[in-house]
Each structure stands twice: as structure tokens, then as C-alpha cells.
Coordinates of N, CA and C in Angstrom, one line a residue:
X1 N 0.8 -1.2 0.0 CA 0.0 0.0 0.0 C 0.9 1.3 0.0
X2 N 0.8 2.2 -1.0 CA 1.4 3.4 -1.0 C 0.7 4.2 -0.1
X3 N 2.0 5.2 0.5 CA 1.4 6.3 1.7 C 1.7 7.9 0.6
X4 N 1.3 7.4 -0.6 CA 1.4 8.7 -1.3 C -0.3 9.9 -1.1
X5 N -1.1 8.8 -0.8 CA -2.1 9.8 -0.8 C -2.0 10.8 1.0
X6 N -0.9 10.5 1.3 CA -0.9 11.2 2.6 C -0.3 12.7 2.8
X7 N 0.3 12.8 1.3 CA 1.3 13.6 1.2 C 0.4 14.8 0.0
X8 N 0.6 15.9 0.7 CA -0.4 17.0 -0.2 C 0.7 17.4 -1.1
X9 N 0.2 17.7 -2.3 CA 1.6 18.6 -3.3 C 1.0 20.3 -3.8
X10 N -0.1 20.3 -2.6 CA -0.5 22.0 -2.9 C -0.6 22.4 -1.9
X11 N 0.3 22.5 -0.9 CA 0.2 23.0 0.6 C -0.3 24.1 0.6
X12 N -1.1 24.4 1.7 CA -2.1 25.1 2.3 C -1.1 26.8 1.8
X13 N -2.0 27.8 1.6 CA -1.6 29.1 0.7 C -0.9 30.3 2.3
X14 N -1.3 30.1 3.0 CA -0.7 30.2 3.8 C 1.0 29.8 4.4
X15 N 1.0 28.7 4.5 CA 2.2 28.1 4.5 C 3.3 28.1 3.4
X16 N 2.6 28.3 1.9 CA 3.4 28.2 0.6 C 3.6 29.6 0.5
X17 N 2.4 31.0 1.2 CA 3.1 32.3 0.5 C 2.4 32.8 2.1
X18 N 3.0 33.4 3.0 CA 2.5 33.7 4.3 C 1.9 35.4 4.0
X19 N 3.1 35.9 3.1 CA 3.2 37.1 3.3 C 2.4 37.8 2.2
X20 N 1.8 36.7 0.9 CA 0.8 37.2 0.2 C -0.7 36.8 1.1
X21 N -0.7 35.9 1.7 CA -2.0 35.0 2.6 C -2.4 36.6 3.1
X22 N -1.7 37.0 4.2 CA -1.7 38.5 4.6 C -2.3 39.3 4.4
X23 N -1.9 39.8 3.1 CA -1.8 41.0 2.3 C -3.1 40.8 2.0
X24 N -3.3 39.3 1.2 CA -4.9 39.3 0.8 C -5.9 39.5 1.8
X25 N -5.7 38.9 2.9 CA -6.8 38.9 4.5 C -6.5 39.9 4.1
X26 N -5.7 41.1 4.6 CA -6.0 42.9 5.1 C -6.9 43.6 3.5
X27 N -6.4 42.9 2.7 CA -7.5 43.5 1.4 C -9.2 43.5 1.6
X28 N -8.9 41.8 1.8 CA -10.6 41.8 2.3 C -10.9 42.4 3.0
X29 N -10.3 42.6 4.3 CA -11.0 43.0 5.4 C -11.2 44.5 5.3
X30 N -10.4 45.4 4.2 CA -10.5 46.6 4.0 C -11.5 47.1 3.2
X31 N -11.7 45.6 2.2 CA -12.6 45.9 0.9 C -13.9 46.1 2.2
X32 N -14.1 44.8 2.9 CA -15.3 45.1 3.8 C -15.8 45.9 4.5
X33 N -15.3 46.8 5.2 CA -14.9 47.7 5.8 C -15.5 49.2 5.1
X34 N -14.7 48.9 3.5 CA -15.3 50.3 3.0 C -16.3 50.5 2.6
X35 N -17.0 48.7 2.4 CA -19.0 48.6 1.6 C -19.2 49.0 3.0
X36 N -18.8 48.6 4.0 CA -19.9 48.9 5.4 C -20.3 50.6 5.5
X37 N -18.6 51.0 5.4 CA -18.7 52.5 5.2 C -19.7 53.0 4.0
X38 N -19.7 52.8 3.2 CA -20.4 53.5 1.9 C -22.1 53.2 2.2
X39 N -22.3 51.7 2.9 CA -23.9 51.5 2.5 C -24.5 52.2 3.9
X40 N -23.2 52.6 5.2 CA -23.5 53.5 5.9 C -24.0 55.2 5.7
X41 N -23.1 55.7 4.4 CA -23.3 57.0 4.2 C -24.5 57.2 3.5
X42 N -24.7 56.4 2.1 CA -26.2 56.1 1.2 C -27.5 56.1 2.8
X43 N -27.1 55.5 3.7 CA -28.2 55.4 4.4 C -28.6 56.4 5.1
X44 N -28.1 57.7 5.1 CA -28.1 58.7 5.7 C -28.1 60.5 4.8
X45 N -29.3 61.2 5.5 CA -29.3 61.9 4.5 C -30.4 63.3 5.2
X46 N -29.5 64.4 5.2 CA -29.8 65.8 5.7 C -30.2 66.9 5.0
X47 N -31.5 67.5 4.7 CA -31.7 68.3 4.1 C -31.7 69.5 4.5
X48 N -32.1 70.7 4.8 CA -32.4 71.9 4.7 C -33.1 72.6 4.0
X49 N -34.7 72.9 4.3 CA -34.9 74.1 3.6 C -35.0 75.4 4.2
X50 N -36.1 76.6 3.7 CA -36.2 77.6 4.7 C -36.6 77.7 5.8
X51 N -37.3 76.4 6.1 CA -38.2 76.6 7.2 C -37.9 75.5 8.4
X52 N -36.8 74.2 7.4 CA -36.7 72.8 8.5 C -35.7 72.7 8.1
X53 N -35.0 71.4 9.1 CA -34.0 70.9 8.6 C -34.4 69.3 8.9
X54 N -34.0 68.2 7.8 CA -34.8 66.9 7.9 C -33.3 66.1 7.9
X55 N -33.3 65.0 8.5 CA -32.6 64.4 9.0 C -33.1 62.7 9.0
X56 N -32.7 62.0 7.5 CA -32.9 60.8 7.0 C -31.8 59.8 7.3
X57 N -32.4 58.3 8.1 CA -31.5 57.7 8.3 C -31.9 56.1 8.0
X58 N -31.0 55.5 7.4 CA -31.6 54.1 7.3 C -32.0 53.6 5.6
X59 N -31.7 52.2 5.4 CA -32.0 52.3 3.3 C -33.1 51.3 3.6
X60 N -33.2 50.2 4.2 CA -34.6 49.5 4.4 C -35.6 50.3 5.3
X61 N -35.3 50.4 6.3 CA -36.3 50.9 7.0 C -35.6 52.4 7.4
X62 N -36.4 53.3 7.7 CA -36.4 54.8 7.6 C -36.3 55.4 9.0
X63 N -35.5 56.2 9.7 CA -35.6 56.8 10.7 C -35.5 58.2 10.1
X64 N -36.8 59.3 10.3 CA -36.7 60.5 9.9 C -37.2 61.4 11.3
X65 N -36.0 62.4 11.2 CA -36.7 63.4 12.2 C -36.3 64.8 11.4
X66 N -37.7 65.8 12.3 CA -37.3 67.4 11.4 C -37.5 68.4 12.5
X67 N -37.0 69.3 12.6 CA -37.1 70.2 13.2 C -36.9 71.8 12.6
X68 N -38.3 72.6 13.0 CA -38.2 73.7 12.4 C -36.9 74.5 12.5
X69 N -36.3 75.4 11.8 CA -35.3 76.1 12.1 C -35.6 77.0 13.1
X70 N -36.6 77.9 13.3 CA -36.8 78.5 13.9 C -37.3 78.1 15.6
X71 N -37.2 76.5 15.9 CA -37.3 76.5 16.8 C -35.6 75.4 17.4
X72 N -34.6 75.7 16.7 CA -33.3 75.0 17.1 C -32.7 76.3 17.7
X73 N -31.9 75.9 19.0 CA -31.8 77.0 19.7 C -30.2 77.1 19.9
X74 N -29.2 75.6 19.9 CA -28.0 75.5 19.8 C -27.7 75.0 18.4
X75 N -26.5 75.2 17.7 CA -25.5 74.3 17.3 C -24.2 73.9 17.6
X76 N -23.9 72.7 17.9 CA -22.5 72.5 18.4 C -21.7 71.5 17.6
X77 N -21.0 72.0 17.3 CA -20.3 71.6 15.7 C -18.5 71.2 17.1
X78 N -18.1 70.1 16.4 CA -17.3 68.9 17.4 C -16.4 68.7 16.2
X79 N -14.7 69.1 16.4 CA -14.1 68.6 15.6 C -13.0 68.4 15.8
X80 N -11.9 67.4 15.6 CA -10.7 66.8 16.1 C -9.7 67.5 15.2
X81 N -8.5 67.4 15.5 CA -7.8 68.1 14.5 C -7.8 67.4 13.5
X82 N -7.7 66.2 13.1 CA -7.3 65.3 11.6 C -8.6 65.8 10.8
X83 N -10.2 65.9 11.8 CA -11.4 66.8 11.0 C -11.2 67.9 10.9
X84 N -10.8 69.0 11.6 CA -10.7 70.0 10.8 C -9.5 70.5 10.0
X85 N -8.6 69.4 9.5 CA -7.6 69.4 8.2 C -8.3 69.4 7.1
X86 N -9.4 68.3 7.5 CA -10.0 67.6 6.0 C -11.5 69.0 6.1
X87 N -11.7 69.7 7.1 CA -12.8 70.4 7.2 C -14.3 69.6 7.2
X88 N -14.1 68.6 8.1 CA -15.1 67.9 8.6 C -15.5 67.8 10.2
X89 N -16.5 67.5 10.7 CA -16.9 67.4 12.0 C -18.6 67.2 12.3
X90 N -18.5 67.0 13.6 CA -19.4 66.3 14.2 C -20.7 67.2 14.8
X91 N -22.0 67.3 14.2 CA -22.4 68.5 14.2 C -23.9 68.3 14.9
X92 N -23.9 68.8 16.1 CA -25.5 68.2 16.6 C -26.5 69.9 16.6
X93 N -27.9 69.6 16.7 CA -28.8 70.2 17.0 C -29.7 70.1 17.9
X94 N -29.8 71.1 18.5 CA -30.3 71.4 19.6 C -31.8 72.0 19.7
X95 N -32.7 71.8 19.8 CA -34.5 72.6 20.2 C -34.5 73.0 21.3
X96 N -34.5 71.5 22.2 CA -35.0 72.2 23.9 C -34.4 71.2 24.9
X97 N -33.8 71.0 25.8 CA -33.6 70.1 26.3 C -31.8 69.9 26.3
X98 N -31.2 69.3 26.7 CA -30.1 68.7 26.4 C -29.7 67.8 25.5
X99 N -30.2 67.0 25.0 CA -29.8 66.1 24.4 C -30.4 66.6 22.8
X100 N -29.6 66.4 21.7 CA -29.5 66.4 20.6 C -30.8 66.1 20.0
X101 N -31.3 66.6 19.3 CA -32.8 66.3 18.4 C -31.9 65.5 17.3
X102 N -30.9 66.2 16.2 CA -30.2 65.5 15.3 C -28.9 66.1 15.8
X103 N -28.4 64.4 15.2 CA -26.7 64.7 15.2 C -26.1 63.6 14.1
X104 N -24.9 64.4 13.8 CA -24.5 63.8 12.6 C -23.6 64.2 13.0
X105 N -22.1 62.7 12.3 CA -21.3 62.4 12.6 C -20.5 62.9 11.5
X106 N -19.2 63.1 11.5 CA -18.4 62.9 10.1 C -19.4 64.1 8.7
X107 N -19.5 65.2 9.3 CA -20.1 66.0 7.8 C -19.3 66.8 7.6
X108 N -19.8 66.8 5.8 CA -18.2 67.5 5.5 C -19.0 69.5 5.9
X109 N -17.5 70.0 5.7 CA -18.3 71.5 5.9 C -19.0 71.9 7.1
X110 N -19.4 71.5 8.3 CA -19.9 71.5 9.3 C -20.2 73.2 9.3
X111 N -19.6 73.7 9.2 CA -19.5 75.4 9.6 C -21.1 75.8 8.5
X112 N -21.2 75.3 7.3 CA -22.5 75.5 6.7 C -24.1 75.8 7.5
X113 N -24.2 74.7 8.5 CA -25.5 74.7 9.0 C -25.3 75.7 10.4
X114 N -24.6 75.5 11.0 CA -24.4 77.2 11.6 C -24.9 78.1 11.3
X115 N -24.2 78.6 9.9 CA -23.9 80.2 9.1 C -25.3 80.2 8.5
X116 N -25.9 78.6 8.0 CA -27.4 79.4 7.8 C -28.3 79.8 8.9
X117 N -28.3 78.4 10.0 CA -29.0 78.7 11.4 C -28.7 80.3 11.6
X118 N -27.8 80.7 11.6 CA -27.1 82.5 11.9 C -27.8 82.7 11.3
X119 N -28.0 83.3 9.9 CA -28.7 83.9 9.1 C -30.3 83.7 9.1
X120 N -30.8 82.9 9.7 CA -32.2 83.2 10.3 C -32.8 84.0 11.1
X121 N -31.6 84.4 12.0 CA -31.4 84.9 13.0 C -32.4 84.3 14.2
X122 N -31.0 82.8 14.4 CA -32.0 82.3 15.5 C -31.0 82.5 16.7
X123 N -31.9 82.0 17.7 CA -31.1 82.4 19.1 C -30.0 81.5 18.9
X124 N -28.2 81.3 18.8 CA -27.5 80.5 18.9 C -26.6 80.4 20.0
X125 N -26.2 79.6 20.5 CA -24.8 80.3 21.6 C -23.5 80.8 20.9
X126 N -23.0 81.6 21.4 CA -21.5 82.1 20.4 C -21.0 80.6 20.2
X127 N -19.9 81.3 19.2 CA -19.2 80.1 18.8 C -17.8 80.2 19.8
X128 N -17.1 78.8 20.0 CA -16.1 79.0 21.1 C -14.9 78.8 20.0

């Protein structure tokens, strides 16, 4: 009886190239990584008109909230240095209360919804 069927002649891709095995795992895991990011951003979505500002979240099912302009009393726009290199930051809205009506993470331009809130001339707190 031969012990040739014991013996593999396509060793495992790991073992034959470790350092491409690697490279490919971090590809995947990056490729994955950026659909999560992207079908995260599609799922999210901030309008502005004169009167509201709407705040869409979610691709199958829908989380929407709005709030009049005229009744948002803070904005507090949150930004790390590497965000405000790229001129991005973390931008919540305030009505009544403490806690955020909308907040959004990661927007580019953040200083925009401010400078219009300003131009309504709503009550805001200075800027720090």
C-alpha cells in the first residue's frame, strides 16, 4: 500500500506564500470595511430648507426626524484636528432640552449649518 495519498503537493496558501496570505486577509477585510462605510453613508441623509431641517437615516427601513429652524436654539459643531484638516466634524442640533434632536457624525463642511442657522437669525450660543 502506498502512503502517497498522505502527502499534499498544494500546501495550504498560507504556508506556501504567508506574506501574500496576509496582504490578501487585510485587502478583504479593507474591501469590507469600505461597503460597510459607503452603504452606511447612502443610508443617511440631511436636508435643509427655509423653514426645517430633515434628517434621514436608514436604506430599508427609515428613521426621519425634522425640526423647524426657527425652533433649534443650539449648534454645536465637534471637531478633532485630523477633522478640521479635511474640514469635517461632528455636528449636533439642539431645540430644547439637552440632548440632541439630530446629530450627525463625520459632515463634510460642518460650519455651513451654523452660518445658515445664523442667518435666520436664531437664538444660537456664540461660537467657542
Amino acid at each position: 500500500m502506498s502512503d502517497a495519498w498522505l502527502y499534499d503537493e498544494h500546501p495550504a496558501m498560507f504556508r506556501a506564500h504567508p506574506f501574500l496570505f496576509i496582504l490578501l486577509l487585510i485587502s478583504v477585510v479593507g474591501l469590507l470595511a469600505i461597503g460597510v462605510w459607503w452603504l452606511r453613508t447612502k443610508g443617511e441623509r440631511l436636508a435643509l430648507s427655509d423653514r426645517e431641517v430633515l434628517m434621514e437615516r436608514g436604506l430599508l427601513s427609515k428613521q426621519r426626524t425634522e425640526i423647524a429652524l426657527s425652533s433649534i436654539r443650539s449648534v454645536r459643531i465637534t471637531q478633532t484636528f485630523g477633522q478640521r484638516i479635511f474640514d469635517v466634524g461632528n455636528v449636533e442640533l439642539f431645540s430644547a432640552g439637552d440632548v440632541a434632536e439630530i446629530a450627525i457624525k463625520s459632515m463634510p463642511r460642518p460650519g455651513r449649518i451654523r452660518n445658515i442657522a445664523a442667518s435666520r437669525n436664531l437664538d444660537l450660543l456664540p461660537q467657542r
